[in-house]
Amino acid sequence: MMKPKLLKPGDNIAIVSLSSGKLGEEFCSHNIEIGSKRMEEFGLTPVFMANSRKGIKFLKEHPEKRAEDLKQAFLDDSIHGIICAIGGDDTYRLLPYLMEDQEFLQAVLKSPKLFLGFSDTTVNHLMFYRIGLQTFYGQSFISELAEIAEEMLPYSREAFLGCFHGFTSIKPSELWYEERKDFSRAAIGINRVSHKESHGYELLCGSPIVEGELLGGCLESLYDMLSSTRYAEESEICKKYRIFPEQAEWEGKIMFLETCEEKPEPELLYQELKTVEKTGAFEVINGIIVGKPQDEQYYEKYKEVYQEMFGGKNISVLYNLNFGHALPRAILPYGAKVRVDAKRQEVKFL
């Protein structure tokens, strides 16, 4: 894969709304203020793309405008990186506008740029993986840079700095944070409820040390693109553009999986994993790393599901890592070779 240049002070960073258009709603106006200020503190200049703040209704009705913003970000030589505003649930609708646009495809390969997002952005990441560009999973503008606490969460801030100087390893955070119930302007300056991490990384089965290249995403996004559970045409569209990697592409990989803010019940988690199993991916991967469940809901039940699924297979499964929807969040570069070491409590970038 082509690797983009890391960020540096002075860079212009495009903010795009590829899924939900909530960045354009009044209830997110304070997030724009806070996030822009934080980016400037990193020495970055946020550039809100033309359609990124047009609101939920407009962007829901106009996926082609969301796609246009992403294309223009790659065509604009003054843009050095791209950060997604937030996730959502229907970014697959951008695929026909992007994957059939030769100008966009050529721009990605001619001018590779750092691309950061998570959740529904899984679809965009796998699109870029298909095109041949390394992208970065794990944070977004509203969730991290526009965090309304007194400061950006320290662990997440350190992870974001990896976009400047590269990534060395991922280790357990000393704290984890509950999701907010109030995201309004009135809650600015109120810190999240935090808890001391008591579990660390838990080896559920397999060898404590395993190596491979990273590939994966949000499990609900993968399930939706394979099953069309959420949108009837999603599976057909994703299949047409070969968005879910083929079995051979999973060979020797470390699959990363995490569950979304919907907090699927354990029975649904099992169904999602069985759906992925049908692709043959589990037959060829080296291991799996699993993100911490948000708010630690179903923490023990999820462990049981993974142990039932993989206990009899020759797959290492390391559980409760700090990436995905639970806070704080690390960043995972697609295609990066890593050593997963349960004993050292570390994912080391090789």
mmCIF file of C-alpha atoms in Angstrom:
data_model
loop_
_atom_site.group_PDB
_atom_site.id
_atom_site.type_symbol
_atom_site.label_atom_id
_atom_site.label_comp_id
_atom_site.label_asym_id
_atom_site.label_seq_id
_atom_site.Cartn_x
_atom_site.Cartn_y
_atom_site.Cartn_z
ATOM 1 C CA MET A 1 0.000 0.000 0.000
ATOM 2 C CA MET A 2 0.978 3.593 -0.577
ATOM 3 C CA LYS A 3 1.775 5.369 2.666
ATOM 4 C CA PRO A 4 0.841 9.037 3.126
ATOM 5 C CA LYS A 5 3.171 11.577 4.649
ATOM 6 C CA LEU A 6 2.692 12.138 8.372
ATOM 7 C CA LEU A 7 1.313 15.462 9.536
ATOM 8 C CA LYS A 8 3.444 18.445 10.490
ATOM 9 C CA PRO A 9 2.753 21.863 12.003
ATOM 10 C CA GLY A 10 1.516 24.228 9.338
ATOM 11 C CA ASP A 11 -0.540 21.594 7.513
ATOM 12 C CA ASN A 12 -4.080 22.252 6.313
ATOM 13 C CA ILE A 13 -6.457 19.455 7.303
ATOM 14 C CA ALA A 14 -9.761 18.838 5.555
ATOM 15 C CA ILE A 15 -12.758 18.048 7.755
ATOM 16 C CA VAL A 16 -15.288 15.893 5.904
ATOM 17 C CA SER A 17 -18.743 14.580 6.814
ATOM 18 C CA LEU A 18 -18.890 11.231 5.022
ATOM 19 C CA SER A 19 -21.622 9.694 7.171
ATOM 20 C CA SER A 20 -23.767 11.769 9.528
ATOM 21 C CA GLY A 21 -24.171 15.488 8.831
ATOM 22 C CA LYS A 22 -24.471 16.447 12.502
ATOM 23 C CA LEU A 23 -21.407 18.711 12.278
ATOM 24 C CA GLY A 24 -23.658 21.232 10.525
ATOM 25 C CA GLU A 25 -26.302 21.325 13.233
ATOM 26 C CA GLU A 26 -26.504 24.092 15.814
ATOM 27 C CA PHE A 27 -26.077 21.550 18.618
ATOM 28 C CA CYS A 28 -22.543 20.921 17.328
ATOM 29 C CA SER A 29 -21.504 24.553 16.910
ATOM 30 C CA HIS A 30 -19.456 24.474 20.114
ATOM 31 C CA ASN A 31 -17.681 21.335 18.878
ATOM 32 C CA ILE A 32 -16.508 23.271 15.837
ATOM 33 C CA GLU A 33 -15.162 26.033 18.072
ATOM 34 C CA ILE A 34 -13.376 23.660 20.463
ATOM 35 C CA GLY A 35 -12.083 21.310 17.770
ATOM 36 C CA SER A 36 -10.762 24.145 15.627
ATOM 37 C CA LYS A 37 -8.919 25.646 18.575
ATOM 38 C CA ARG A 38 -7.370 22.285 19.491
ATOM 39 C CA MET A 39 -6.219 21.715 15.931
ATOM 40 C CA GLU A 40 -4.592 25.132 15.910
ATOM 41 C CA GLU A 41 -2.789 24.211 19.137
ATOM 42 C CA PHE A 42 -1.315 21.256 17.221
ATOM 43 C CA GLY A 43 -0.224 23.724 14.547
ATOM 44 C CA LEU A 44 -2.890 22.499 12.125
ATOM 45 C CA THR A 45 -5.411 24.574 10.178
ATOM 46 C CA PRO A 46 -8.875 22.986 9.857
ATOM 47 C CA VAL A 47 -10.484 23.374 6.445
ATOM 48 C CA PHE A 48 -14.182 22.525 6.560
ATOM 49 C CA MET A 49 -15.068 21.183 3.147
ATOM 50 C CA ALA A 50 -17.909 22.827 1.247
ATOM 51 C CA ASN A 51 -20.657 20.394 2.240
ATOM 52 C CA SER A 52 -19.356 19.220 5.601
ATOM 53 C CA ARG A 53 -21.552 21.621 7.613
ATOM 54 C CA LYS A 54 -24.790 21.471 5.619
ATOM 55 C CA GLY A 55 -26.565 19.405 8.232
ATOM 56 C CA ILE A 56 -28.115 16.002 8.728
ATOM 57 C CA LYS A 57 -31.060 16.283 6.305
ATOM 58 C CA PHE A 58 -29.089 17.704 3.370
ATOM 59 C CA LEU A 59 -26.254 15.192 3.578
ATOM 60 C CA LYS A 60 -28.642 12.279 4.101
ATOM 61 C CA GLU A 61 -30.353 13.260 0.856
ATOM 62 C CA HIS A 62 -27.131 14.024 -1.047
ATOM 63 C CA PRO A 63 -24.463 11.324 -0.693
ATOM 64 C CA GLU A 64 -22.909 12.671 -3.901
ATOM 65 C CA LYS A 65 -22.074 15.909 -2.049
ATOM 66 C CA ARG A 66 -20.325 13.975 0.701
ATOM 67 C CA ALA A 67 -18.337 12.139 -1.968
ATOM 68 C CA GLU A 68 -17.545 15.438 -3.695
ATOM 69 C CA ASP A 69 -15.946 16.803 -0.526
ATOM 70 C CA LEU A 70 -13.651 13.785 -0.220
ATOM 71 C CA LYS A 71 -12.674 14.033 -3.868
ATOM 72 C CA GLN A 72 -11.921 17.749 -3.623
ATOM 73 C CA ALA A 73 -9.770 17.149 -0.539
ATOM 74 C CA PHE A 74 -7.551 14.846 -2.585
ATOM 75 C CA LEU A 75 -7.498 17.173 -5.588
ATOM 76 C CA ASP A 76 -6.514 20.215 -3.497
ATOM 77 C CA ASP A 77 -2.716 20.327 -3.191
ATOM 78 C CA SER A 78 -2.979 22.697 -0.221
ATOM 79 C CA ILE A 79 -4.697 19.943 1.835
ATOM 80 C CA HIS A 80 -2.271 17.637 3.663
ATOM 81 C CA GLY A 81 -4.603 15.387 5.660
ATOM 82 C CA ILE A 82 -8.266 14.460 6.053
ATOM 83 C CA ILE A 83 -10.212 13.859 9.275
ATOM 84 C CA CYS A 84 -13.797 12.609 9.393
ATOM 85 C CA ALA A 85 -16.222 14.694 11.438
ATOM 86 C CA ILE A 86 -17.957 11.656 12.937
ATOM 87 C CA GLY A 87 -19.392 8.282 11.944
ATOM 88 C CA GLY A 88 -22.977 7.405 11.082
ATOM 89 C CA ASP A 89 -24.468 4.491 9.177
ATOM 90 C CA ASP A 90 -24.673 4.987 5.404
ATOM 91 C CA THR A 91 -21.297 5.999 3.999
ATOM 92 C CA TYR A 92 -21.549 2.995 1.648
ATOM 93 C CA ARG A 93 -23.778 5.245 -0.500
ATOM 94 C CA LEU A 94 -20.660 7.205 -1.506
ATOM 95 C CA LEU A 95 -19.057 4.188 -3.162
ATOM 96 C CA PRO A 96 -20.572 4.513 -6.665
ATOM 97 C CA TYR A 97 -19.605 8.202 -6.833
ATOM 98 C CA LEU A 98 -16.015 7.477 -5.811
ATOM 99 C CA MET A 99 -15.128 4.026 -7.118
ATOM 100 C CA GLU A 100 -16.361 4.863 -10.624
ATOM 101 C CA ASP A 101 -14.653 8.260 -10.731
ATOM 102 C CA GLN A 102 -11.267 7.856 -12.399
ATOM 103 C CA GLU A 103 -10.233 11.389 -11.465
ATOM 104 C CA PHE A 104 -10.754 10.582 -7.777
ATOM 105 C CA LEU A 105 -8.953 7.227 -8.001
ATOM 106 C CA GLN A 106 -5.982 8.811 -9.756
ATOM 107 C CA ALA A 107 -5.880 11.680 -7.245
ATOM 108 C CA VAL A 108 -5.675 9.237 -4.321
ATOM 109 C CA LEU A 109 -2.715 7.439 -5.881
ATOM 110 C CA LYS A 110 -1.032 10.605 -7.125
ATOM 111 C CA SER A 111 -1.455 12.532 -3.873
ATOM 112 C CA PRO A 112 -1.803 10.092 -0.944
ATOM 113 C CA LYS A 113 -2.967 11.879 2.215
ATOM 114 C CA LEU A 114 -3.406 10.844 5.816
ATOM 115 C CA PHE A 115 -7.045 9.828 6.363
ATOM 116 C CA LEU A 116 -8.434 9.387 9.891
ATOM 117 C CA GLY A 117 -11.833 8.172 11.089
ATOM 118 C CA PHE A 118 -13.631 5.243 12.730
ATOM 119 C CA SER A 119 -17.006 3.504 13.138
ATOM 120 C CA ASP A 120 -19.044 3.723 9.886
ATOM 121 C CA THR A 121 -15.865 5.086 8.304
ATOM 122 C CA THR A 122 -14.797 1.410 8.228
ATOM 123 C CA VAL A 123 -16.386 1.346 4.764
ATOM 124 C CA ASN A 124 -14.227 4.271 3.609
ATOM 125 C CA HIS A 125 -11.103 2.683 5.085
ATOM 126 C CA LEU A 126 -11.738 -0.576 3.246
ATOM 127 C CA MET A 127 -12.437 1.399 0.069
ATOM 128 C CA PHE A 128 -9.000 3.010 0.367
ATOM 129 C CA TYR A 129 -7.499 -0.392 1.180
ATOM 130 C CA ARG A 130 -8.940 -1.633 -2.105
ATOM 131 C CA ILE A 131 -7.509 1.401 -3.945
ATOM 132 C CA GLY A 132 -4.112 0.891 -2.297
ATOM 133 C CA LEU A 133 -3.789 3.706 0.273
ATOM 134 C CA GLN A 134 -2.869 3.165 3.924
ATOM 135 C CA THR A 135 -5.353 4.910 6.222
ATOM 136 C CA PHE A 136 -5.718 5.285 10.005
ATOM 137 C CA TYR A 137 -8.529 3.912 12.173
ATOM 138 C CA GLY A 138 -9.498 5.270 15.535
ATOM 139 C CA GLN A 139 -10.464 8.918 16.018
ATOM 140 C CA SER A 140 -12.631 11.694 14.561
ATOM 141 C CA PHE A 141 -12.978 15.479 14.762
ATOM 142 C CA ILE A 142 -16.051 15.634 17.020
ATOM 143 C CA SER A 143 -15.138 12.684 19.243
ATOM 144 C CA GLU A 144 -11.491 13.529 19.951
ATOM 145 C CA LEU A 145 -10.406 16.990 18.862
ATOM 146 C CA ALA A 146 -13.719 18.543 19.892
ATOM 147 C CA GLU A 147 -13.944 16.686 23.228
ATOM 148 C CA ILE A 148 -15.786 19.156 25.487
ATOM 149 C CA ALA A 149 -13.856 18.315 28.663
ATOM 150 C CA GLU A 150 -11.208 20.748 29.868
ATOM 151 C CA GLU A 151 -8.691 19.060 27.609
ATOM 152 C CA MET A 152 -8.396 16.305 25.047
ATOM 153 C CA LEU A 153 -8.178 12.950 26.840
ATOM 154 C CA PRO A 154 -4.419 12.441 27.489
ATOM 155 C CA TYR A 155 -4.221 8.910 26.066
ATOM 156 C CA SER A 156 -6.145 9.953 22.954
ATOM 157 C CA ARG A 157 -3.993 13.054 22.586
ATOM 158 C CA GLU A 158 -0.822 10.972 22.686
ATOM 159 C CA ALA A 159 -2.304 8.642 20.088
ATOM 160 C CA PHE A 160 -3.152 11.586 17.815
ATOM 161 C CA LEU A 161 0.458 12.769 18.053
ATOM 162 C CA GLY A 162 1.353 9.529 16.301
ATOM 163 C CA CYS A 163 -0.042 11.138 13.153
ATOM 164 C CA PHE A 164 2.956 13.497 13.408
ATOM 165 C CA HIS A 165 5.834 11.283 14.533
ATOM 166 C CA GLY A 166 4.626 7.763 13.751
ATOM 167 C CA PHE A 167 3.420 4.903 15.920
ATOM 168 C CA THR A 168 5.570 2.717 18.158
ATOM 169 C CA SER A 169 3.227 0.698 20.359
ATOM 170 C CA ILE A 170 -0.195 0.499 21.967
ATOM 171 C CA LYS A 171 -0.416 -0.259 25.667
ATOM 172 C CA PRO A 172 -3.318 -0.297 28.145
ATOM 173 C CA SER A 173 -4.619 3.053 29.328
ATOM 174 C CA GLU A 174 -4.584 3.538 33.096
ATOM 175 C CA LEU A 175 -8.139 4.910 32.871
ATOM 176 C CA TRP A 176 -11.249 4.280 30.824
ATOM 177 C CA TYR A 177 -14.134 6.718 30.460
ATOM 178 C CA GLU A 178 -17.894 6.415 30.401
ATOM 179 C CA GLU A 179 -19.780 7.795 27.435
ATOM 180 C CA ARG A 180 -21.358 11.178 28.045
ATOM 181 C CA LYS A 181 -25.073 11.666 28.526
ATOM 182 C CA ASP A 182 -24.829 15.417 27.893
ATOM 183 C CA PHE A 183 -22.898 16.700 24.876
ATOM 184 C CA SER A 184 -24.436 20.190 24.923
ATOM 185 C CA ARG A 185 -22.761 23.567 25.259
ATOM 186 C CA ALA A 186 -23.839 23.562 28.910
ATOM 187 C CA ALA A 187 -21.521 20.583 29.538
ATOM 188 C CA ILE A 188 -18.363 22.310 28.284
ATOM 189 C CA GLY A 189 -15.566 21.906 30.832
ATOM 190 C CA ILE A 190 -17.195 18.964 32.592
ATOM 191 C CA ASN A 191 -14.850 15.983 32.555
ATOM 192 C CA ARG A 192 -16.045 12.505 31.739
ATOM 193 C CA VAL A 193 -16.628 9.943 34.493
ATOM 194 C CA SER A 194 -13.456 7.846 34.606
ATOM 195 C CA HIS A 195 -12.521 4.478 36.068
ATOM 196 C CA LYS A 196 -9.212 2.820 36.793
ATOM 197 C CA GLU A 197 -8.477 0.057 34.290
ATOM 198 C CA SER A 198 -8.693 -3.222 36.197
ATOM 199 C CA HIS A 199 -8.437 -5.811 33.423
ATOM 200 C CA GLY A 200 -5.614 -4.867 31.098
ATOM 201 C CA TYR A 201 -5.331 -6.794 27.846
ATOM 202 C CA GLU A 202 -6.815 -10.273 28.280
ATOM 203 C CA LEU A 203 -5.649 -13.261 26.228
ATOM 204 C CA LEU A 204 -8.798 -15.298 25.565
ATOM 205 C CA CYS A 205 -7.215 -18.082 23.524
ATOM 206 C CA GLY A 206 -4.202 -18.967 21.397
ATOM 207 C CA SER A 207 -0.542 -18.027 21.593
ATOM 208 C CA PRO A 208 0.378 -14.990 23.741
ATOM 209 C CA ILE A 209 2.598 -13.657 20.953
ATOM 210 C CA VAL A 210 1.532 -13.325 17.327
ATOM 211 C CA GLU A 211 2.526 -11.116 14.388
ATOM 212 C CA GLY A 212 0.753 -9.857 11.305
ATOM 213 C CA GLU A 213 -0.521 -6.817 9.437
ATOM 214 C CA LEU A 214 -3.550 -4.918 10.728
ATOM 215 C CA LEU A 215 -6.890 -5.139 8.923
ATOM 216 C CA GLY A 216 -10.402 -4.767 10.297
ATOM 217 C CA GLY A 217 -12.844 -2.187 11.633
ATOM 218 C CA CYS A 218 -16.152 -1.790 13.415
ATOM 219 C CA LEU A 219 -17.856 -5.173 13.592
ATOM 220 C CA GLU A 220 -21.328 -3.719 13.025
ATOM 221 C CA SER A 221 -20.104 -2.018 9.852
ATOM 222 C CA LEU A 222 -18.598 -5.274 8.603
ATOM 223 C CA TYR A 223 -21.805 -7.133 9.457
ATOM 224 C CA ASP A 224 -23.974 -4.570 7.683
ATOM 225 C CA MET A 225 -21.905 -4.694 4.492
ATOM 226 C CA LEU A 226 -22.099 -8.497 4.464
ATOM 227 C CA SER A 227 -25.737 -8.937 5.471
ATOM 228 C CA SER A 228 -27.665 -5.810 4.352
ATOM 229 C CA THR A 229 -29.357 -5.874 7.750
ATOM 230 C CA ARG A 230 -29.545 -2.072 7.956
ATOM 231 C CA TYR A 231 -29.949 -1.110 4.290
ATOM 232 C CA ALA A 232 -31.257 -3.518 1.661
ATOM 233 C CA GLU A 233 -28.811 -2.498 -1.073
ATOM 234 C CA GLU A 234 -25.675 -2.179 1.075
ATOM 235 C CA SER A 235 -24.368 -5.704 0.598
ATOM 236 C CA GLU A 236 -24.858 -5.561 -3.166
ATOM 237 C CA ILE A 237 -23.038 -2.235 -3.475
ATOM 238 C CA CYS A 238 -20.147 -3.309 -1.234
ATOM 239 C CA LYS A 239 -19.840 -6.589 -3.125
ATOM 240 C CA LYS A 240 -19.766 -4.777 -6.472
ATOM 241 C CA TYR A 241 -16.724 -2.748 -5.421
ATOM 242 C CA ARG A 242 -15.129 -5.620 -3.460
ATOM 243 C CA ILE A 243 -15.061 -3.554 -0.256
ATOM 244 C CA PHE A 244 -14.877 -6.469 2.184
ATOM 245 C CA PRO A 245 -11.415 -8.000 1.647
ATOM 246 C CA GLU A 246 -11.292 -11.372 -0.067
ATOM 247 C CA GLN A 247 -10.129 -14.412 1.872
ATOM 248 C CA ALA A 248 -6.605 -14.333 0.412
ATOM 249 C CA GLU A 249 -6.196 -10.728 1.582
ATOM 250 C CA TRP A 250 -6.798 -11.800 5.180
ATOM 251 C CA GLU A 251 -4.018 -14.374 5.146
ATOM 252 C CA GLY A 252 -1.556 -13.798 7.983
ATOM 253 C CA LYS A 253 -3.378 -10.677 9.158
ATOM 254 C CA ILE A 254 -4.182 -9.443 12.652
ATOM 255 C CA MET A 255 -7.891 -8.664 12.436
ATOM 256 C CA PHE A 256 -9.040 -5.793 14.646
ATOM 257 C CA LEU A 257 -12.684 -5.716 15.712
ATOM 258 C CA GLU A 258 -14.703 -3.431 17.968
ATOM 259 C CA THR A 259 -18.382 -2.916 18.738
ATOM 260 C CA CYS A 260 -20.262 0.357 18.280
ATOM 261 C CA GLU A 261 -22.266 2.646 20.540
ATOM 262 C CA GLU A 262 -25.376 0.529 19.918
ATOM 263 C CA LYS A 263 -23.801 -2.014 22.300
ATOM 264 C CA PRO A 264 -25.083 -5.151 20.567
ATOM 265 C CA GLU A 265 -26.426 -7.872 22.795
ATOM 266 C CA PRO A 266 -24.152 -10.939 23.080
ATOM 267 C CA GLU A 267 -26.473 -12.969 20.840
ATOM 268 C CA LEU A 268 -26.100 -10.378 18.071
ATOM 269 C CA LEU A 269 -22.319 -10.251 18.566
ATOM 270 C CA TYR A 270 -22.243 -14.009 17.993
ATOM 271 C CA GLN A 271 -24.376 -13.639 14.863
ATOM 272 C CA GLU A 272 -22.074 -10.906 13.538
ATOM 273 C CA LEU A 273 -18.988 -13.044 14.059
ATOM 274 C CA LYS A 274 -20.657 -16.048 12.401
ATOM 275 C CA THR A 275 -21.452 -13.848 9.395
ATOM 276 C CA VAL A 276 -17.800 -12.809 9.091
ATOM 277 C CA GLU A 277 -16.798 -16.459 9.534
ATOM 278 C CA LYS A 278 -18.692 -17.349 6.343
ATOM 279 C CA THR A 279 -16.223 -15.243 4.317
ATOM 280 C CA GLY A 280 -13.397 -17.628 5.238
ATOM 281 C CA ALA A 281 -11.375 -14.846 6.869
ATOM 282 C CA PHE A 282 -11.052 -16.693 10.184
ATOM 283 C CA GLU A 283 -9.468 -19.658 8.405
ATOM 284 C CA VAL A 284 -6.389 -17.681 7.372
ATOM 285 C CA ILE A 285 -5.772 -14.874 9.897
ATOM 286 C CA ASN A 286 -3.052 -15.093 12.541
ATOM 287 C CA GLY A 287 -4.935 -13.403 15.345
ATOM 288 C CA ILE A 288 -7.615 -10.985 16.503
ATOM 289 C CA ILE A 289 -7.425 -7.923 18.732
ATOM 290 C CA VAL A 290 -10.709 -6.792 20.234
ATOM 291 C CA GLY A 291 -11.563 -3.260 21.388
ATOM 292 C CA LYS A 292 -12.944 -2.560 24.854
ATOM 293 C CA PRO A 293 -16.764 -2.578 24.895
ATOM 294 C CA GLN A 294 -18.155 0.914 25.430
ATOM 295 C CA ASP A 295 -18.938 1.518 29.124
ATOM 296 C CA GLU A 296 -17.748 -2.099 29.662
ATOM 297 C CA GLN A 297 -21.317 -3.218 28.941
ATOM 298 C CA TYR A 298 -21.493 -6.988 28.328
ATOM 299 C CA TYR A 299 -17.783 -7.142 29.161
ATOM 300 C CA GLU A 300 -17.829 -10.718 30.481
ATOM 301 C CA LYS A 301 -20.531 -11.920 28.091
ATOM 302 C CA TYR A 302 -18.533 -10.717 25.081
ATOM 303 C CA LYS A 303 -15.514 -12.645 26.368
ATOM 304 C CA GLU A 304 -17.624 -15.789 26.459
ATOM 305 C CA VAL A 305 -18.756 -15.239 22.868
ATOM 306 C CA TYR A 306 -15.181 -14.844 21.608
ATOM 307 C CA GLN A 307 -14.024 -17.876 23.574
ATOM 308 C CA GLU A 308 -16.867 -19.956 22.151
ATOM 309 C CA MET A 309 -16.110 -18.779 18.619
ATOM 310 C CA PHE A 310 -12.336 -19.150 18.658
ATOM 311 C CA GLY A 311 -11.382 -21.415 21.552
ATOM 312 C CA GLY A 312 -11.110 -24.431 19.272
ATOM 313 C CA LYS A 313 -9.307 -22.601 16.455
ATOM 314 C CA ASN A 314 -5.609 -21.866 16.055
ATOM 315 C CA ILE A 315 -6.212 -18.120 16.473
ATOM 316 C CA SER A 316 -4.864 -15.823 19.164
ATOM 317 C CA VAL A 317 -7.520 -13.463 20.548
ATOM 318 C CA LEU A 318 -6.460 -10.520 22.726
ATOM 319 C CA TYR A 319 -9.357 -8.651 24.336
ATOM 320 C CA ASN A 320 -10.012 -5.209 25.852
ATOM 321 C CA LEU A 321 -7.672 -3.007 23.813
ATOM 322 C CA ASN A 322 -8.068 0.767 23.749
ATOM 323 C CA PHE A 323 -9.461 1.356 20.284
ATOM 324 C CA GLY A 324 -12.935 1.746 18.854
ATOM 325 C CA HIS A 325 -15.977 3.306 20.484
ATOM 326 C CA ALA A 326 -14.814 3.028 24.095
ATOM 327 C CA LEU A 327 -12.649 5.866 25.371
ATOM 328 C CA PRO A 328 -9.755 6.567 25.271
ATOM 329 C CA ARG A 329 -8.822 5.641 21.706
ATOM 330 C CA ALA A 330 -5.606 4.508 20.087
ATOM 331 C CA ILE A 331 -5.056 4.763 16.316
ATOM 332 C CA LEU A 332 -4.472 1.706 14.118
ATOM 333 C CA PRO A 333 -2.769 2.122 10.713
ATOM 334 C CA TYR A 334 -4.136 -0.282 8.123
ATOM 335 C CA GLY A 335 -1.502 -2.660 6.813
ATOM 336 C CA ALA A 336 1.007 -1.896 9.582
ATOM 337 C CA LYS A 337 2.895 -4.978 10.748
ATOM 338 C CA VAL A 338 2.597 -5.511 14.486
ATOM 339 C CA ARG A 339 3.618 -7.942 17.189
ATOM 340 C CA VAL A 340 0.790 -8.630 19.624
ATOM 341 C CA ASP A 341 2.298 -9.595 22.972
ATOM 342 C CA ALA A 342 -0.139 -10.501 25.738
ATOM 343 C CA LYS A 343 2.636 -11.014 28.284
ATOM 344 C CA ARG A 344 4.095 -7.561 27.708
ATOM 345 C CA GLN A 345 0.605 -6.061 27.397
ATOM 346 C CA GLU A 346 1.609 -4.440 24.143
ATOM 347 C CA VAL A 347 0.904 -4.174 20.449
ATOM 348 C CA LYS A 348 4.258 -3.179 18.989
ATOM 349 C CA PHE A 349 4.575 -1.669 15.527
ATOM 350 C CA LEU A 350 7.325 -3.401 13.583
#
